[in-house]
Tab-separated table of C-alpha atoms in Angstrom:
chain	number	residue	atom	x	y	z
A	114	MET	CA	130.220	142.177	-77.198
A	115	ILE	CA	132.258	139.684	-75.082
A	116	ARG	CA	135.504	141.228	-76.298
A	117	SER	CA	134.372	144.727	-75.353
A	118	VAL	CA	133.347	143.530	-71.878
A	119	LYS	CA	136.709	141.802	-71.425
A	120	GLY	CA	138.494	144.890	-72.669
A	121	LEU	CA	136.565	147.065	-70.245
A	122	ALA	CA	137.343	144.702	-67.363
A	123	LEU	CA	141.066	144.710	-68.279
A	124	ALA	CA	141.083	148.525	-68.453
A	125	LEU	CA	139.448	148.766	-65.020
A	126	ALA	CA	141.974	146.338	-63.584
A	127	VAL	CA	144.863	148.358	-65.007
A	128	CYS	CA	143.368	151.590	-63.566
A	129	ALA	CA	143.009	149.912	-60.177
A	130	LEU	CA	146.639	148.761	-60.255
A	131	ILE	CA	147.845	152.245	-61.232
A	132	ALA	CA	145.752	153.849	-58.467
A	133	GLY	CA	147.011	151.343	-55.956
A	134	GLY	CA	150.583	152.031	-56.956
A	135	CYS	CA	150.040	155.778	-56.586
A	136	THR	CA	148.505	155.287	-53.134
A	137	ARG	CA	151.470	153.256	-51.974
A	138	ARG	CA	153.901	155.888	-53.228
A	139	GLU	CA	151.968	158.714	-51.494
A	140	GLY	CA	151.994	156.964	-48.079
A	141	THR	CA	150.172	154.444	-45.970
A	142	SER	CA	146.578	153.802	-46.961
A	143	ALA	CA	143.742	155.004	-44.708
A	144	LEU	CA	142.394	151.456	-44.498
A	145	TYR	CA	145.710	150.148	-43.165
A	146	ILE	CA	145.846	152.943	-40.580
A	147	LEU	CA	142.268	152.167	-39.499
A	148	GLU	CA	143.137	148.509	-39.146
A	149	GLU	CA	146.151	149.491	-37.001
A	150	LEU	CA	143.910	151.649	-34.831
A	151	GLU	CA	141.340	148.869	-34.371
A	152	ALA	CA	144.056	146.372	-33.482
A	153	ALA	CA	145.356	148.758	-30.778
A	154	SER	CA	141.824	149.380	-29.505
A	155	ALA	CA	141.106	145.630	-29.237
A	156	VAL	CA	143.908	144.861	-26.787
A	157	LYS	CA	142.259	143.270	-23.756
A	158	ASP	CA	144.691	144.477	-21.095
A	159	VAL	CA	143.674	148.105	-20.491
A	160	SER	CA	147.128	149.422	-19.584
A	161	ALA	CA	148.600	147.742	-22.641
A	162	ARG	CA	145.778	149.171	-24.769
A	163	VAL	CA	146.602	152.705	-23.532
A	164	GLU	CA	150.249	152.157	-24.512
A	165	ARG	CA	149.309	150.781	-27.948
A	166	LEU	CA	146.993	153.739	-28.602
A	167	SER	CA	149.754	156.129	-27.508
A	168	ILE	CA	152.142	154.458	-29.972
A	169	PHE	CA	149.514	154.711	-32.712
A	170	ILE	CA	149.239	158.481	-32.057
A	171	GLY	CA	153.023	158.813	-32.143
A	172	ASN	CA	153.190	156.944	-35.436
A	173	HIS	CA	150.406	159.072	-37.061
A	174	PRO	CA	150.745	162.548	-35.521
A	175	ASP	CA	148.989	164.329	-38.410
A	176	HIS	CA	146.287	161.781	-39.260
A	177	PRO	CA	142.614	162.519	-38.333
A	178	TYR	CA	142.285	159.016	-36.868
A	179	ARG	CA	144.496	160.134	-34.004
A	180	PHE	CA	141.444	161.784	-32.418
A	181	LEU	CA	139.686	158.416	-32.265
A	182	ALA	CA	142.822	157.069	-30.588
A	183	TYR	CA	142.916	159.985	-28.137
A	184	ASN	CA	139.245	159.446	-27.258
A	185	ARG	CA	139.696	155.718	-26.710
A	186	MET	CA	142.882	156.254	-24.698
A	187	PHE	CA	141.220	158.837	-22.394
A	188	GLU	CA	138.123	156.612	-22.025
A	189	ALA	CA	140.321	153.661	-21.028
A	190	LEU	CA	142.231	155.781	-18.520
A	191	GLY	CA	139.211	157.536	-17.059
A	192	LYS	CA	136.417	154.947	-17.137
A	193	GLU	CA	138.226	151.622	-16.963
A	194	LEU	CA	141.413	152.414	-15.017
A	195	LYS	CA	139.910	155.315	-13.040
A	196	ASP	CA	143.292	156.975	-13.430
A	197	GLU	CA	142.472	160.705	-13.391
A	198	THR	CA	146.105	161.668	-12.805
A	199	GLY	CA	147.294	159.572	-15.754
A	200	MET	CA	144.546	161.004	-17.943
A	201	GLU	CA	145.494	164.622	-17.067
A	202	LYS	CA	149.155	163.824	-17.737
A	203	ARG	CA	148.383	162.327	-21.153
A	204	LEU	CA	146.116	165.235	-22.031
A	205	ALA	CA	148.796	167.748	-21.079
A	206	GLU	CA	151.280	165.879	-23.287
A	207	ALA	CA	148.824	165.852	-26.156
A	208	LEU	CA	148.102	169.561	-25.848
A	209	ALA	CA	151.816	170.284	-25.794
A	210	LYS	CA	152.139	168.508	-29.180
A	211	GLU	CA	148.999	169.861	-30.814
A	212	THR	CA	149.426	173.427	-31.954
A	213	ASP	CA	146.525	173.634	-34.417
A	214	ALA	CA	143.502	175.408	-32.900
A	215	GLY	CA	141.054	172.797	-34.153
A	216	ALA	CA	143.120	169.884	-32.836
A	217	ARG	CA	143.446	171.508	-29.426
A	218	GLY	CA	139.702	172.230	-29.463
A	219	GLU	CA	138.878	168.537	-30.051
A	220	LEU	CA	141.048	167.463	-27.104
A	221	LEU	CA	139.621	170.134	-24.780
A	222	LEU	CA	136.060	169.450	-25.845
A	223	GLY	CA	136.471	165.845	-24.754
A	224	LYS	CA	137.784	166.990	-21.374
A	225	PHE	CA	134.905	169.471	-21.023
A	226	ILE	CA	132.200	166.866	-21.840
A	227	GLY	CA	133.748	164.391	-19.426
A	228	LEU	CA	133.678	167.013	-16.679
A	229	MET	CA	130.067	167.987	-17.413
A	230	GLU	CA	129.062	164.377	-16.743
A	231	LYS	CA	130.601	164.262	-13.258
A	232	ASP	CA	131.610	167.767	-12.136
A	233	GLN	CA	129.528	170.533	-13.665
A	234	ALA	CA	131.203	173.245	-11.583
A	235	GLY	CA	134.591	172.054	-12.785
A	236	ALA	CA	133.406	172.077	-16.394
A	237	ILE	CA	132.136	175.640	-16.029
A	238	GLU	CA	135.440	176.733	-14.548
A	239	LEU	CA	137.284	175.038	-17.427
A	240	ALA	CA	135.119	176.836	-20.008
A	241	ARG	CA	135.864	180.161	-18.333
A	242	SER	CA	139.615	179.413	-18.331
A	243	LEU	CA	139.623	178.644	-22.046
A	244	MET	CA	137.828	181.802	-23.139
A	245	GLU	CA	140.929	183.823	-23.968
A	246	SER	CA	143.527	181.160	-24.679
A	247	GLU	CA	141.815	178.908	-27.253
A	248	ARG	CA	140.790	179.667	-30.825
A	249	SER	CA	138.556	176.792	-31.933
A	250	PRO	CA	135.076	177.986	-32.915
A	251	ARG	CA	133.740	174.429	-32.668
A	252	LEU	CA	134.999	174.109	-29.095
A	253	PHE	CA	133.094	177.217	-27.981
A	254	LEU	CA	129.984	176.337	-29.986
A	255	PHE	CA	129.681	172.927	-28.352
A	256	MET	CA	130.509	174.181	-24.870
A	257	GLY	CA	127.719	176.719	-25.398
A	258	TYR	CA	125.265	173.925	-26.211
A	259	TYR	CA	126.065	172.222	-22.924
A	260	LEU	CA	126.049	175.416	-20.874
A	261	MET	CA	122.761	176.809	-22.177
A	262	ASP	CA	120.766	174.514	-19.922
A	263	PRO	CA	119.174	176.641	-17.150
A	264	LYS	CA	120.795	174.333	-14.608
A	265	ALA	CA	124.247	174.982	-16.088
A	266	ASP	CA	125.368	178.544	-16.911
A	267	PRO	CA	123.353	180.289	-19.661
A	268	GLU	CA	125.313	183.533	-19.212
A	269	LEU	CA	128.535	181.684	-19.980
A	270	ALA	CA	126.824	179.886	-22.848
A	271	VAL	CA	126.089	183.289	-24.485
A	272	LYS	CA	129.759	184.245	-24.118
A	273	CYS	CA	130.821	180.918	-25.652
A	274	PHE	CA	128.494	181.385	-28.622
A	275	ILE	CA	129.744	184.902	-29.189
A	276	ARG	CA	133.345	183.772	-28.919
A	277	SER	CA	132.580	181.000	-31.468
A	278	ALA	CA	131.052	183.596	-33.816
A	279	ASP	CA	134.108	185.860	-33.459
A	280	LEU	CA	136.437	182.996	-34.377
A	281	SER	CA	134.322	181.540	-37.194
A	282	THR	CA	135.239	182.085	-40.811
A	283	GLY	CA	132.578	179.973	-42.551
A	284	SER	CA	129.521	181.629	-44.069
A	285	TYR	CA	127.112	179.500	-41.962
A	286	ALA	CA	129.111	179.024	-38.744
A	287	LYS	CA	129.048	182.649	-37.598
A	288	PRO	CA	125.261	183.174	-38.069
A	289	GLN	CA	124.595	179.808	-36.361
A	290	ALA	CA	126.656	180.795	-33.282
A	291	LEU	CA	125.000	184.240	-33.084
A	292	ALA	CA	121.536	182.665	-33.479
A	293	MET	CA	122.245	180.357	-30.549
A	294	ALA	CA	123.407	183.285	-28.403
A	295	GLY	CA	120.282	185.210	-29.390
A	296	ALA	CA	118.054	182.240	-28.518
A	297	VAL	CA	119.530	181.989	-25.022
A	298	LEU	CA	119.100	185.715	-24.457
A	299	ALA	CA	115.527	185.647	-25.745
A	300	GLU	CA	114.687	182.782	-23.374
A	301	ARG	CA	115.933	184.969	-20.554
A	302	ASP	CA	113.676	187.870	-21.698
A	303	ARG	CA	116.634	189.904	-22.932
A	304	ARG	CA	115.063	190.417	-26.348
A	305	ASP	CA	116.769	193.745	-27.169
A	306	GLU	CA	120.212	192.173	-26.694
A	307	ALA	CA	119.089	189.189	-28.769
A	308	LYS	CA	117.919	191.435	-31.601
A	309	ARG	CA	121.275	193.254	-31.677
A	310	LEU	CA	123.045	189.919	-32.225
A	311	LEU	CA	120.576	188.741	-34.851
């Protein structure tokens, strides 16, 4: 029994070493990249932190963690440094690099949410300006959630939900977006239009 347990432990150790070797050959581990991100995020000096996060993004231009870095960089610029000009400049640079619709959507959604917190009219104008140029269904779905409030712009919310549905390819995403558009229309006593969508 002891031999079989030792044999099993040895086999597991060998498997772990092989897996570790394969991971190193394929590229940097996700854990190492996360540690690098956390180290950049922990820099006390805010300006230096922004630069470290920018370097992190440059070093990992295709890694999903770059969106955490973007969010932390924009938060440092906007909330801690109050540098709106610098934030807009960094966002423009990021959008120039990001060509994937989903990646662009994540960046623009962050900008939209930030605007909704302090300048609702500006956020509404941004949503209108993105209607034709962007192709992220998630961007339009979430903008619709924010805009469906009666104090925001329910009409624009319906357009955002429909745009999200038009861009969606998943079997659940399209019906979800149309259901949200229908719900907003029904709340506004436009039940016939809602039924046509549903």
